[in-house]
Backbone as numpy.savetxt, mean C-alpha at the origin, in Angstrom:
# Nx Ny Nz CAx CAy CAz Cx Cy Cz
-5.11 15.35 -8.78 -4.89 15.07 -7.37 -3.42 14.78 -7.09
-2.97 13.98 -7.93 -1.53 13.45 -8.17 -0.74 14.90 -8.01
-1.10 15.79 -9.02 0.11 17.21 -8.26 -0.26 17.84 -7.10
-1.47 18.28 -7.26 -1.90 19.08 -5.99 -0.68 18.43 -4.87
-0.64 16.83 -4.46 -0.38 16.05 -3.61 1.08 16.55 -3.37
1.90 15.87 -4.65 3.52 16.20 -4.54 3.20 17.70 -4.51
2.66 18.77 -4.62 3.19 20.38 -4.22 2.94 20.51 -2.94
1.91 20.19 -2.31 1.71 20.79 -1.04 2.18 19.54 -0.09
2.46 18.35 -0.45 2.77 17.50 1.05 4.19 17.94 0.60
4.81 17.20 -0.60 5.87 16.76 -0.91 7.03 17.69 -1.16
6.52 19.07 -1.36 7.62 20.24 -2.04 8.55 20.07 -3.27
7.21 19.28 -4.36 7.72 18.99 -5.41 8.56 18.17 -5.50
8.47 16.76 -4.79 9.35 15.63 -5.00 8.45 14.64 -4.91
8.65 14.21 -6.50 7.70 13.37 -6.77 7.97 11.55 -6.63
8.95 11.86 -6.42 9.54 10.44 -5.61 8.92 9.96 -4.52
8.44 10.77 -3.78 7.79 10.52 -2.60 6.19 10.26 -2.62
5.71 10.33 -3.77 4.60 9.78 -4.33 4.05 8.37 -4.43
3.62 7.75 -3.34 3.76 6.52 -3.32 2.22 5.52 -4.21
0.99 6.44 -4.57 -0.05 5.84 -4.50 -0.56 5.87 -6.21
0.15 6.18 -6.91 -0.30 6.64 -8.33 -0.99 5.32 -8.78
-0.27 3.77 -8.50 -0.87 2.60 -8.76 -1.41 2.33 -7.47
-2.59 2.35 -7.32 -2.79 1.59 -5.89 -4.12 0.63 -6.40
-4.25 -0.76 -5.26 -5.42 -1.23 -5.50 -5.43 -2.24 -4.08
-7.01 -2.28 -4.14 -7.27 -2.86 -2.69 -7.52 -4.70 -2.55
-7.30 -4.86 -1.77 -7.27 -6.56 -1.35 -8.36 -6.45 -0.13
-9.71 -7.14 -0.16 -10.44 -7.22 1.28 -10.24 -8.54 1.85
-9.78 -8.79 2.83 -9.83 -10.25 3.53 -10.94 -10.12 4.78
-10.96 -11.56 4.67 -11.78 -11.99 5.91 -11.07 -11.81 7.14
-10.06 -11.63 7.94 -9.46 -12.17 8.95 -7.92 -11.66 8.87
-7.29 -11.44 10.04 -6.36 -11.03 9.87 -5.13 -12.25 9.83
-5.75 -13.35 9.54 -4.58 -14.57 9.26 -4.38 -14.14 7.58
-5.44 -14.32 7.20 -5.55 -14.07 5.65 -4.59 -12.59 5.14
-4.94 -11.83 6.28 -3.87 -10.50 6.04 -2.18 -10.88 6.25
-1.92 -11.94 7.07 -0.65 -11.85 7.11 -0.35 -13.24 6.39
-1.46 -13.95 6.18 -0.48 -14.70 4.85 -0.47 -13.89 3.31
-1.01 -13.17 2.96 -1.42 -12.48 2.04 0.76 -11.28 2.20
0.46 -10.99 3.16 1.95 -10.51 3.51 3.14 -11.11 3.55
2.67 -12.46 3.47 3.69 -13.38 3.28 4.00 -14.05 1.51
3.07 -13.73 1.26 3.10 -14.19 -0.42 3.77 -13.41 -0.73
3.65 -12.07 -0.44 4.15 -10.57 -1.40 6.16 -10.95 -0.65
6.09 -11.00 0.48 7.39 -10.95 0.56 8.12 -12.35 0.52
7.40 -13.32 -0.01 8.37 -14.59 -0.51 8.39 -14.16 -2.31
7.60 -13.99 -2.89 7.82 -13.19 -4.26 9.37 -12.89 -4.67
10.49 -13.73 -5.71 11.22 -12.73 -5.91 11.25 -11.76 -6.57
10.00 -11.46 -7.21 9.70 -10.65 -8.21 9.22 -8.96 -7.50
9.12 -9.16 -6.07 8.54 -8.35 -5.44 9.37 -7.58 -4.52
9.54 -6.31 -4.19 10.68 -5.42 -3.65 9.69 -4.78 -2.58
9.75 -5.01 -1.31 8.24 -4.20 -0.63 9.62 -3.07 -0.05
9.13 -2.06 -0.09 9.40 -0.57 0.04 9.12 -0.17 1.37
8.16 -0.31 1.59 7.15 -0.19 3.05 6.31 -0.55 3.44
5.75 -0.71 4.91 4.96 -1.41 5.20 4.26 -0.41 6.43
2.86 -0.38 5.87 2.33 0.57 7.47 1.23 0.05 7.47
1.08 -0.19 9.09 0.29 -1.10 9.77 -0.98 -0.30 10.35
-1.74 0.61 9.99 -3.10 1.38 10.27 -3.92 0.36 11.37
-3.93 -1.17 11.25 -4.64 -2.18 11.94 -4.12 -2.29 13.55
-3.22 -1.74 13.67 -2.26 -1.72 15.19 -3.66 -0.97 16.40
-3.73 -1.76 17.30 -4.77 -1.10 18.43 -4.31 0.19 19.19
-2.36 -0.41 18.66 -1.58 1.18 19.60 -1.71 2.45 19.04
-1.58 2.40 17.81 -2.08 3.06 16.95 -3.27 4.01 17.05
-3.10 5.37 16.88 -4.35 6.26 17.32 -5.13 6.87 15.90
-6.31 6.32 15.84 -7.25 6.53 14.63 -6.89 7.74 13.95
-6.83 8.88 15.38 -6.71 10.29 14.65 -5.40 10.16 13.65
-4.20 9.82 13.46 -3.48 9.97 13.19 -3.56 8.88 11.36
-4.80 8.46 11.39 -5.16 7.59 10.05 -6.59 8.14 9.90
-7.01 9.00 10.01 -8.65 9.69 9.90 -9.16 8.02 10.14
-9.29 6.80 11.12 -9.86 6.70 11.29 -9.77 5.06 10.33
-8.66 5.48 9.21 -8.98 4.58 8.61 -7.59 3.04 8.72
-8.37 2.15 8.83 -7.58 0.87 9.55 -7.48 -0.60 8.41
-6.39 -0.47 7.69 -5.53 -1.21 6.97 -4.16 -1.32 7.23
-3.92 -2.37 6.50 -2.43 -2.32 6.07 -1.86 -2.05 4.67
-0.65 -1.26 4.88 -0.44 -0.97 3.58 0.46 -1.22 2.96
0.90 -1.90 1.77 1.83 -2.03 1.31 2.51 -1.15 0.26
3.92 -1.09 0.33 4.27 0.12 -1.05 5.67 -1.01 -1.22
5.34 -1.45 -2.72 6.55 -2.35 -3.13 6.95 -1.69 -4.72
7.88 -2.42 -5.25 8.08 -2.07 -6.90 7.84 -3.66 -7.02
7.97 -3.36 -8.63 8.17 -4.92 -8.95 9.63 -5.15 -10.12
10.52 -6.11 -9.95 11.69 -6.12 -10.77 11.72 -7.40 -11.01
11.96 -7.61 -12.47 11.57 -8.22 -13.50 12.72 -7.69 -14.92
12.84 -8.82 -15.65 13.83 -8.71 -16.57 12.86 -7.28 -17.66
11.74 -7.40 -17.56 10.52 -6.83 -18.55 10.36 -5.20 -17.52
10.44 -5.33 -16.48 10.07 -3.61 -15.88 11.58 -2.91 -16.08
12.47 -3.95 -15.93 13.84 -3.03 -15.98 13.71 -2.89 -17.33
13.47 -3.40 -18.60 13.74 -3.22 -19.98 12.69 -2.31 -20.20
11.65 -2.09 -19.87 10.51 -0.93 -19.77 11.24 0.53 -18.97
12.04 0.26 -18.02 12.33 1.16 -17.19 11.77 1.46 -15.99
10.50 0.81 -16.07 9.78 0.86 -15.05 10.03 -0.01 -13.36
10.86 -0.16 -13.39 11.20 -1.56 -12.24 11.52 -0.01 -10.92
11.15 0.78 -11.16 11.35 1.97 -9.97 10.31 2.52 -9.63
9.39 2.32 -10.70 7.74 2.37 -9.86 7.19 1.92 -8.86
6.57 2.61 -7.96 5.89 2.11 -6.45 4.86 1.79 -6.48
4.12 0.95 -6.36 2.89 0.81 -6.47 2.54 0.86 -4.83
0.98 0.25 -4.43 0.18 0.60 -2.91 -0.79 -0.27 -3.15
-0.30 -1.44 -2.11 -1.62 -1.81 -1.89 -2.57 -2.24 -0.54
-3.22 -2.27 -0.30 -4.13 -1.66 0.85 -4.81 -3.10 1.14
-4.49 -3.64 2.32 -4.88 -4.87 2.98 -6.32 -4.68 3.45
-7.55 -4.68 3.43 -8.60 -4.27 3.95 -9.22 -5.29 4.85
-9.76 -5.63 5.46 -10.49 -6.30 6.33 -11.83 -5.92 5.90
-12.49 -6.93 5.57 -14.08 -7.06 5.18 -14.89 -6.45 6.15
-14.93 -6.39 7.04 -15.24 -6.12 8.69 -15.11 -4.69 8.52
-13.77 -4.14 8.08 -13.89 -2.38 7.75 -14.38 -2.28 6.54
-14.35 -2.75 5.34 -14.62 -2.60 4.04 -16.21 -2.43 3.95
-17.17 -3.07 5.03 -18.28 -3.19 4.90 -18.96 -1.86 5.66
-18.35 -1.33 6.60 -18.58 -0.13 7.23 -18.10 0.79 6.46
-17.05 0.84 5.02 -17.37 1.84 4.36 -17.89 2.13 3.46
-18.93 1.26 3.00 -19.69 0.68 1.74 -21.09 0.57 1.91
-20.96 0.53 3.24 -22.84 1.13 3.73 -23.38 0.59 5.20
């Protein structure tokens, strides 16, 4: 899935690959979502990259099939990812609301 992705969105730039690590967080409430956003960016260990807000009412479903999170894309830098090399990896992680999580789970 990972190439298919970078050939046909990306034109073979795999930099722009943001989801290879991803994992989901469900909260109750959207306080819990933005303190949860607040942990990640008081972190100095944490580099957030981007931030897209799917949960916005201005926001038009079509343009997210529909689907309504927040998303985070950070690295993490650390004396141990730079000595790995890895401190340029993106990871994704996906703010969910229990409220949507449960409408896609049955």
């Amino acid at each position: 899935r990972a190439v298919e992705k970078v050939l046909q969105r990306y034109q073979g730039n795999v930099s722009k690959l943001l989801d290879v690590c991803r994992e989901t967080i469900v909260l109750d409430n959207l306080n819990d979502v933005t303190l949860c956003l607040h942990a990640l960016a008081d972190d100095p260990k944490v580099e957030i990259e981007r931030v897209k807000n799917t949960l916005d009412d201005k926001l038009s479903s079509d343009s997210s099939a529909g689907f309504r999170a927040v998303v985070v894309n950070f690295r993490v830098v650390t004396a141990e990812t730079k000595k790995w090399a890895c401190d340029g990896h993106i990871c994704e992680l996906l703010l969910l609301l229990k409220s949507f999580g449960n409408t896609l789970s049955g």
